[in-house]
Tab-separated table of C-alpha atoms in Angstrom:
chain	number	residue	atom	x	y	z
X	1	UNK	CA	19.437	-13.139	13.032
X	2	UNK	CA	21.165	-12.838	10.163
X	3	UNK	CA	18.818	-10.126	8.736
X	4	UNK	CA	18.776	-8.124	11.664
X	5	UNK	CA	22.540	-8.216	11.444
X	6	UNK	CA	22.101	-6.552	7.320
X	7	UNK	CA	23.719	-3.397	6.812
X	8	UNK	CA	20.157	-3.130	4.078
X	9	UNK	CA	17.363	-4.386	3.182
X	10	UNK	CA	15.833	-4.220	-0.294
X	11	UNK	CA	12.229	-5.341	-1.107
X	12	UNK	CA	11.802	-5.876	-4.829
X	13	UNK	CA	7.777	-6.600	-6.584
X	14	UNK	CA	6.571	-5.740	-9.394
X	15	UNK	CA	2.693	-4.524	-9.889
X	16	UNK	CA	0.693	-4.255	-6.839
X	17	UNK	CA	3.232	-6.443	-4.626
X	18	UNK	CA	5.697	-3.536	-5.088
X	19	UNK	CA	3.014	-1.125	-3.730
X	20	UNK	CA	3.085	-3.469	-0.528
X	21	UNK	CA	6.303	-3.451	-0.377
X	22	UNK	CA	6.457	0.079	-0.612
X	23	UNK	CA	4.186	-0.154	2.658
X	24	UNK	CA	6.698	-2.848	4.204
X	25	UNK	CA	9.310	-0.724	3.925
X	26	UNK	CA	7.595	1.992	5.857
X	27	UNK	CA	6.942	-0.665	8.614
X	28	UNK	CA	10.545	-2.307	8.781
X	29	UNK	CA	12.119	1.418	9.097
X	30	UNK	CA	9.728	2.586	11.577
X	31	UNK	CA	10.049	-1.062	14.014
X	32	UNK	CA	13.708	-1.369	13.190
X	33	UNK	CA	15.403	1.551	12.251
X	34	UNK	CA	17.130	0.265	9.791
X	35	UNK	CA	17.115	1.639	5.794
X	36	UNK	CA	14.982	-0.257	3.241
X	37	UNK	CA	15.528	0.105	-0.597
X	38	UNK	CA	12.399	-0.646	-2.416
X	39	UNK	CA	12.952	-1.578	-6.053
X	40	UNK	CA	10.966	-2.915	-9.210
X	41	UNK	CA	11.850	-6.451	-10.041
X	42	UNK	CA	12.009	-5.482	-13.899
X	43	UNK	CA	14.596	-2.285	-13.230
X	44	UNK	CA	16.483	-4.274	-10.196
X	45	UNK	CA	17.453	-7.279	-12.457
X	46	UNK	CA	18.895	-4.961	-14.509
X	47	UNK	CA	21.163	-2.553	-13.338
X	48	UNK	CA	24.551	-2.360	-10.853
X	49	UNK	CA	23.351	-2.714	-6.854
X	50	UNK	CA	24.884	-2.492	-3.983
X	51	UNK	CA	23.448	-5.820	-3.324
X	52	UNK	CA	26.831	-7.783	-1.197
X	53	UNK	CA	26.948	-10.339	1.408
X	54	UNK	CA	26.026	-7.960	3.876
X	55	UNK	CA	22.574	-7.687	1.718
X	56	UNK	CA	18.931	-9.127	2.268
X	57	UNK	CA	16.947	-9.360	-0.894
X	58	UNK	CA	13.071	-9.542	0.257
X	59	UNK	CA	10.971	-10.551	-3.121
X	60	UNK	CA	7.421	-10.170	-2.614
X	61	UNK	CA	5.051	-11.747	-5.600
X	62	UNK	CA	1.292	-13.231	-4.844
X	63	UNK	CA	1.712	-15.851	-7.863
X	64	UNK	CA	5.673	-16.760	-7.436
X	65	UNK	CA	6.165	-16.639	-10.622
X	66	UNK	CA	6.509	-13.550	-11.919
X	67	UNK	CA	9.356	-13.581	-14.464
X	68	UNK	CA	11.321	-10.192	-13.299
X	69	UNK	CA	11.370	-10.677	-9.510
X	70	UNK	CA	12.257	-14.668	-10.018
X	71	UNK	CA	15.345	-13.060	-12.405
X	72	UNK	CA	15.899	-10.218	-9.380
X	73	UNK	CA	16.076	-12.988	-6.584
X	74	UNK	CA	18.335	-15.131	-8.993
X	75	UNK	CA	20.856	-12.080	-9.337
X	76	UNK	CA	21.003	-11.077	-5.286
X	77	UNK	CA	21.494	-14.687	-4.829
X	78	UNK	CA	25.026	-14.799	-6.792
X	79	UNK	CA	25.888	-11.693	-5.272
X	80	UNK	CA	25.913	-13.548	-2.091
X	81	UNK	CA	22.384	-11.647	-0.412
X	82	UNK	CA	20.400	-13.947	1.847
X	83	UNK	CA	16.739	-13.705	-0.169
X	84	UNK	CA	13.703	-13.583	1.678
X	85	UNK	CA	10.232	-14.674	0.079
X	86	UNK	CA	6.727	-13.677	0.775
X	87	UNK	CA	4.041	-15.564	-1.972
X	88	UNK	CA	1.132	-16.626	-1.784
X	89	UNK	CA	1.356	-20.295	-4.292
X	90	UNK	CA	2.637	-22.714	-2.438
X	91	UNK	CA	6.029	-24.766	-4.030
X	92	UNK	CA	6.057	-21.859	-6.626
X	93	UNK	CA	8.889	-20.559	-8.286
X	94	UNK	CA	10.087	-18.049	-5.542
X	95	UNK	CA	9.740	-20.179	-2.942
X	96	UNK	CA	11.875	-22.816	-4.171
X	97	UNK	CA	14.153	-20.500	-5.042
X	98	UNK	CA	14.504	-18.621	-2.394
X	99	UNK	CA	16.858	-18.721	1.071
X	100	UNK	CA	13.957	-18.560	3.616
X	101	UNK	CA	10.235	-17.023	3.317
X	102	UNK	CA	6.820	-16.318	4.301
X	103	UNK	CA	3.660	-17.999	2.669
X	104	UNK	CA	0.243	-15.776	2.515
X	105	UNK	CA	-2.225	-18.718	2.464
X	106	UNK	CA	-4.583	-15.673	1.531
X	107	UNK	CA	-6.102	-18.732	-0.852
X	108	UNK	CA	-6.111	-18.397	-4.670
X	109	UNK	CA	-6.410	-15.445	-6.215
X	110	UNK	CA	-9.020	-15.864	-9.558
X	111	UNK	CA	-8.837	-12.650	-10.954
X	112	UNK	CA	-5.830	-10.765	-12.531
X	113	UNK	CA	-6.613	-7.804	-10.320
X	114	UNK	CA	-4.988	-8.783	-6.450
X	115	UNK	CA	-7.179	-8.098	-3.719
X	116	UNK	CA	-6.655	-10.017	-0.897
X	117	UNK	CA	-3.184	-10.695	-1.784
X	118	UNK	CA	-2.568	-6.985	-1.661
X	119	UNK	CA	-3.919	-6.623	1.926
X	120	UNK	CA	-2.953	-10.154	3.328
X	121	UNK	CA	0.969	-8.890	2.109
X	122	UNK	CA	1.372	-5.761	4.452
X	123	UNK	CA	-0.241	-7.966	7.010
X	124	UNK	CA	2.812	-10.220	6.590
X	125	UNK	CA	4.961	-6.973	6.293
X	126	UNK	CA	2.967	-6.086	9.601
X	127	UNK	CA	4.319	-9.569	11.135
X	128	UNK	CA	7.533	-9.815	10.133
X	129	UNK	CA	8.547	-6.115	11.803
X	130	UNK	CA	6.533	-7.146	14.823
X	131	UNK	CA	8.422	-10.475	15.047
X	132	UNK	CA	12.167	-8.606	13.850
X	133	UNK	CA	10.904	-5.550	16.505
X	134	UNK	CA	10.435	-8.340	19.414
X	135	UNK	CA	14.000	-10.099	18.791
X	136	UNK	CA	16.066	-6.713	18.707
X	137	UNK	CA	13.945	-4.996	21.857
X	138	UNK	CA	12.581	-2.281	20.156
X	139	UNK	CA	9.722	-0.396	21.070
X	140	UNK	CA	7.468	-2.422	22.822
X	141	UNK	CA	4.783	-0.020	23.145
X	142	UNK	CA	3.456	0.473	19.503
X	143	UNK	CA	3.987	-3.988	19.170
X	144	UNK	CA	1.552	-4.327	21.302
X	145	UNK	CA	-0.525	-2.044	19.707
X	146	UNK	CA	-0.110	-3.826	16.114
X	147	UNK	CA	-0.300	-7.077	17.575
X	148	UNK	CA	-3.980	-5.855	19.455
X	149	UNK	CA	-5.261	-4.339	16.415
X	150	UNK	CA	-4.767	-7.676	14.685
X	151	UNK	CA	-6.834	-9.575	16.597
X	152	UNK	CA	-9.361	-7.381	15.808
X	153	UNK	CA	-8.793	-6.287	12.043
X	154	UNK	CA	-11.238	-9.368	10.844
X	155	UNK	CA	-13.981	-7.510	12.649
X	156	UNK	CA	-13.070	-3.819	11.135
X	157	UNK	CA	-12.271	-5.522	7.604
X	158	UNK	CA	-16.183	-6.887	7.921
X	159	UNK	CA	-17.219	-3.441	8.577
X	160	UNK	CA	-15.736	-2.518	5.268
X	161	UNK	CA	-16.900	-4.967	3.140
X	162	UNK	CA	-21.056	-4.116	4.826
X	163	UNK	CA	-20.775	-0.610	3.065
X	164	UNK	CA	-20.212	-2.233	-0.344
X	165	UNK	CA	-24.080	-0.247	-1.711
X	166	UNK	CA	-23.174	2.969	-0.321
X	167	UNK	CA	-19.782	2.765	-2.437
X	168	UNK	CA	-21.582	1.241	-5.412
X	169	UNK	CA	-23.957	4.228	-4.982
X	170	UNK	CA	-21.022	6.865	-5.127
X	171	UNK	CA	-19.303	4.764	-8.137
X	172	UNK	CA	-22.502	5.578	-10.089
X	173	UNK	CA	-21.733	9.225	-9.973
X	174	UNK	CA	-18.450	8.583	-12.152
X	175	UNK	CA	-18.722	6.164	-14.023
X	176	UNK	CA	-18.383	8.282	-17.395
X	177	UNK	CA	-15.524	10.273	-16.185
X	178	UNK	CA	-11.865	9.255	-18.233
X	179	UNK	CA	-9.101	10.596	-15.211
X	180	UNK	CA	-9.129	9.949	-11.162
X	181	UNK	CA	-6.194	11.362	-9.086
X	182	UNK	CA	-5.823	9.649	-5.799
X	183	UNK	CA	-3.378	11.405	-3.118
X	184	UNK	CA	-2.720	9.956	0.494
X	185	UNK	CA	0.692	11.114	2.874
X	186	UNK	CA	2.698	8.578	4.702
X	187	UNK	CA	1.503	4.920	5.085
X	188	UNK	CA	-1.862	5.758	2.548
X	189	UNK	CA	1.084	6.945	-0.256
X	190	UNK	CA	0.954	3.546	-1.436
X	191	UNK	CA	-2.506	2.988	-1.049
X	192	UNK	CA	-3.111	6.263	-3.122
X	193	UNK	CA	-1.023	3.812	-6.209
X	194	UNK	CA	-2.795	0.866	-5.073
X	195	UNK	CA	-6.031	2.858	-5.428
X	196	UNK	CA	-5.090	4.379	-8.896
X	197	UNK	CA	-3.693	0.912	-10.052
X	198	UNK	CA	-6.790	-1.318	-9.125
X	199	UNK	CA	-9.460	1.019	-11.063
X	200	UNK	CA	-6.888	1.099	-14.075
X	201	UNK	CA	-6.946	-2.627	-14.459
X	202	UNK	CA	-10.163	-3.022	-13.200
X	203	UNK	CA	-12.464	-0.346	-15.211
X	204	UNK	CA	-9.938	1.101	-17.740
X	205	UNK	CA	-9.941	4.597	-16.590
X	206	UNK	CA	-7.330	5.897	-16.270
X	207	UNK	CA	-5.842	7.200	-12.877
X	208	UNK	CA	-2.841	8.272	-11.107
X	209	UNK	CA	-1.724	7.754	-7.481
X	210	UNK	CA	0.559	10.530	-6.007
X	211	UNK	CA	2.212	11.890	-2.859
X	212	UNK	CA	-0.765	14.486	-1.900
X	213	UNK	CA	1.719	17.056	-1.569
X	214	UNK	CA	3.193	16.298	-4.921
X	215	UNK	CA	0.117	17.390	-6.421
X	216	UNK	CA	1.305	21.023	-6.885
X	217	UNK	CA	3.861	19.586	-8.612
X	218	UNK	CA	2.306	19.060	-12.057
X	219	UNK	CA	-1.158	17.141	-11.457
X	220	UNK	CA	-2.770	20.461	-9.931
X	221	UNK	CA	-2.976	22.078	-13.308
X	222	UNK	CA	-5.182	19.148	-14.600
X	223	UNK	CA	-7.834	19.584	-12.126
X	224	UNK	CA	-11.398	21.156	-13.192
X	225	UNK	CA	-14.964	20.522	-12.072
X	226	UNK	CA	-14.524	17.106	-14.420
X	227	UNK	CA	-11.487	15.275	-12.516
X	228	UNK	CA	-12.667	13.302	-9.353
X	229	UNK	CA	-9.819	13.564	-6.790
X	230	UNK	CA	-9.703	10.960	-4.280
X	231	UNK	CA	-8.120	11.304	-0.815
X	232	UNK	CA	-7.009	8.590	1.381
X	233	UNK	CA	-7.377	10.621	5.283
X	234	UNK	CA	-6.153	9.261	8.218
X	235	UNK	CA	-5.154	10.970	11.867
X	236	UNK	CA	-1.527	10.779	10.628
X	237	UNK	CA	-0.710	14.149	8.999
X	238	UNK	CA	-4.371	15.815	9.191
X	239	UNK	CA	-3.956	19.263	9.234
X	240	UNK	CA	-2.080	18.591	5.730
X	241	UNK	CA	-4.248	17.123	3.875
X	242	UNK	CA	-7.091	19.195	4.371
X	243	UNK	CA	-4.436	21.785	3.216
X	244	UNK	CA	-3.904	19.890	-0.101
X	245	UNK	CA	-8.163	19.476	-0.531
X	246	UNK	CA	-8.889	23.031	-0.150
X	247	UNK	CA	-6.835	23.613	-3.071
X	248	UNK	CA	-8.737	21.122	-5.070
X	249	UNK	CA	-11.902	22.361	-4.091
X	250	UNK	CA	-10.804	25.593	-5.100
X	251	UNK	CA	-10.595	24.544	-8.546
X	252	UNK	CA	-13.557	23.093	-8.201
X	253	UNK	CA	-12.599	19.003	-8.268
X	254	UNK	CA	-14.970	16.499	-7.130
X	255	UNK	CA	-14.082	15.215	-4.029
X	256	UNK	CA	-14.336	10.883	-2.373
X	257	UNK	CA	-12.718	10.531	1.099
X	258	UNK	CA	-11.702	7.914	2.317
X	259	UNK	CA	-11.267	8.462	6.088
X	260	UNK	CA	-10.849	7.034	9.263
X	261	UNK	CA	-11.045	10.834	10.669
X	262	UNK	CA	-15.052	11.886	11.516
X	263	UNK	CA	-15.978	15.435	11.633
X	264	UNK	CA	-18.278	17.954	9.881
X	265	UNK	CA	-15.077	19.722	8.424
X	266	UNK	CA	-13.926	16.489	6.461
X	267	UNK	CA	-17.954	16.306	5.369
X	268	UNK	CA	-18.046	19.789	4.476
X	269	UNK	CA	-15.230	19.394	1.765
X	270	UNK	CA	-16.749	16.498	0.322
X	271	UNK	CA	-18.838	15.305	-2.644
X	272	UNK	CA	-18.676	11.641	-0.997
X	273	UNK	CA	-16.935	9.902	1.935
X	274	UNK	CA	-16.616	7.360	2.953
X	275	UNK	CA	-15.555	5.923	6.860
X	276	UNK	CA	-13.048	3.481	7.923
X	277	UNK	CA	-12.678	2.031	11.473
X	278	UNK	CA	-9.428	3.624	13.144
X	279	UNK	CA	-6.384	0.862	13.843
X	280	UNK	CA	-2.740	1.020	14.380
X	281	UNK	CA	-1.155	3.604	11.544
X	282	UNK	CA	0.671	0.601	10.238
X	283	UNK	CA	-2.228	-1.807	9.553
X	284	UNK	CA	-4.278	0.841	8.484
X	285	UNK	CA	-3.473	0.479	4.856
X	286	UNK	CA	-5.603	-2.730	4.676
X	287	UNK	CA	-8.929	-0.683	6.036
X	288	UNK	CA	-8.484	1.984	3.388
X	289	UNK	CA	-7.459	-0.204	0.776
X	290	UNK	CA	-10.704	-1.886	1.065
X	291	UNK	CA	-12.853	1.022	-0.331
X	292	UNK	CA	-10.695	1.507	-3.264
X	293	UNK	CA	-10.516	-1.780	-4.510
X	294	UNK	CA	-14.701	-2.139	-3.469
X	295	UNK	CA	-15.256	1.487	-5.885
X	296	UNK	CA	-12.995	-0.166	-8.835
X	297	UNK	CA	-15.180	-2.874	-8.990
X	298	UNK	CA	-18.552	-0.923	-8.925
């Protein structure tokens, strides 16, 4: 109830967890109609914020030990905010220092690059959104859809993982490139950021993630026939992102499309296409992120 009564919600995190937090903010704003602000913990801890006793501060961390996120929590508590932790490691510092929270229970992340923790964090934000929306008696139809889609999510994830060989073949074409651009709209914009981060972390290739519409405000100048551009395409905003694809195509960019929409138009525009199943837009990032993780890996 304290969360529902809050005037505003902050979500703070670092790196991959920040990308999950961004998706989480979209989910909470859509299901609860409450303003949510997402902050890098490294910035939040050092600047003056409007956090007070009417605020909720949610912090997201795989390890539960991220120094900046821990400092952000302590600052929020000093200002009287309710703090909620979303972390993977049971008994971690963030788990102990927050008022309440959710364990992800994704199992240990073996590599430095967060993968399953990210998709699990997105899933947790959906669960939190559903729970709060039910308590608030919000739009029942979308809640039912998300719950139904959660039930089939493991099977759909497996169907994406089964495309490993196809994605590996795509990776072969781009092992020598020095730059990548990742573009998405709406819920897929944070996925673009995460895809670019994974490529940097795992392959040491420079990559940038952008909202697709912002491409024309700078990055478009860099696009030529040596620049692979990854588009994440879903039914939401489909026509708009197709126009962005056409802009890149006109400049000779190599186009890789991750899509829950399958049609001849996209096949014609792309050099490579990876299909993912269609699911509720709040959960779709789980399925669109996995091909990007596999691409970076290969």
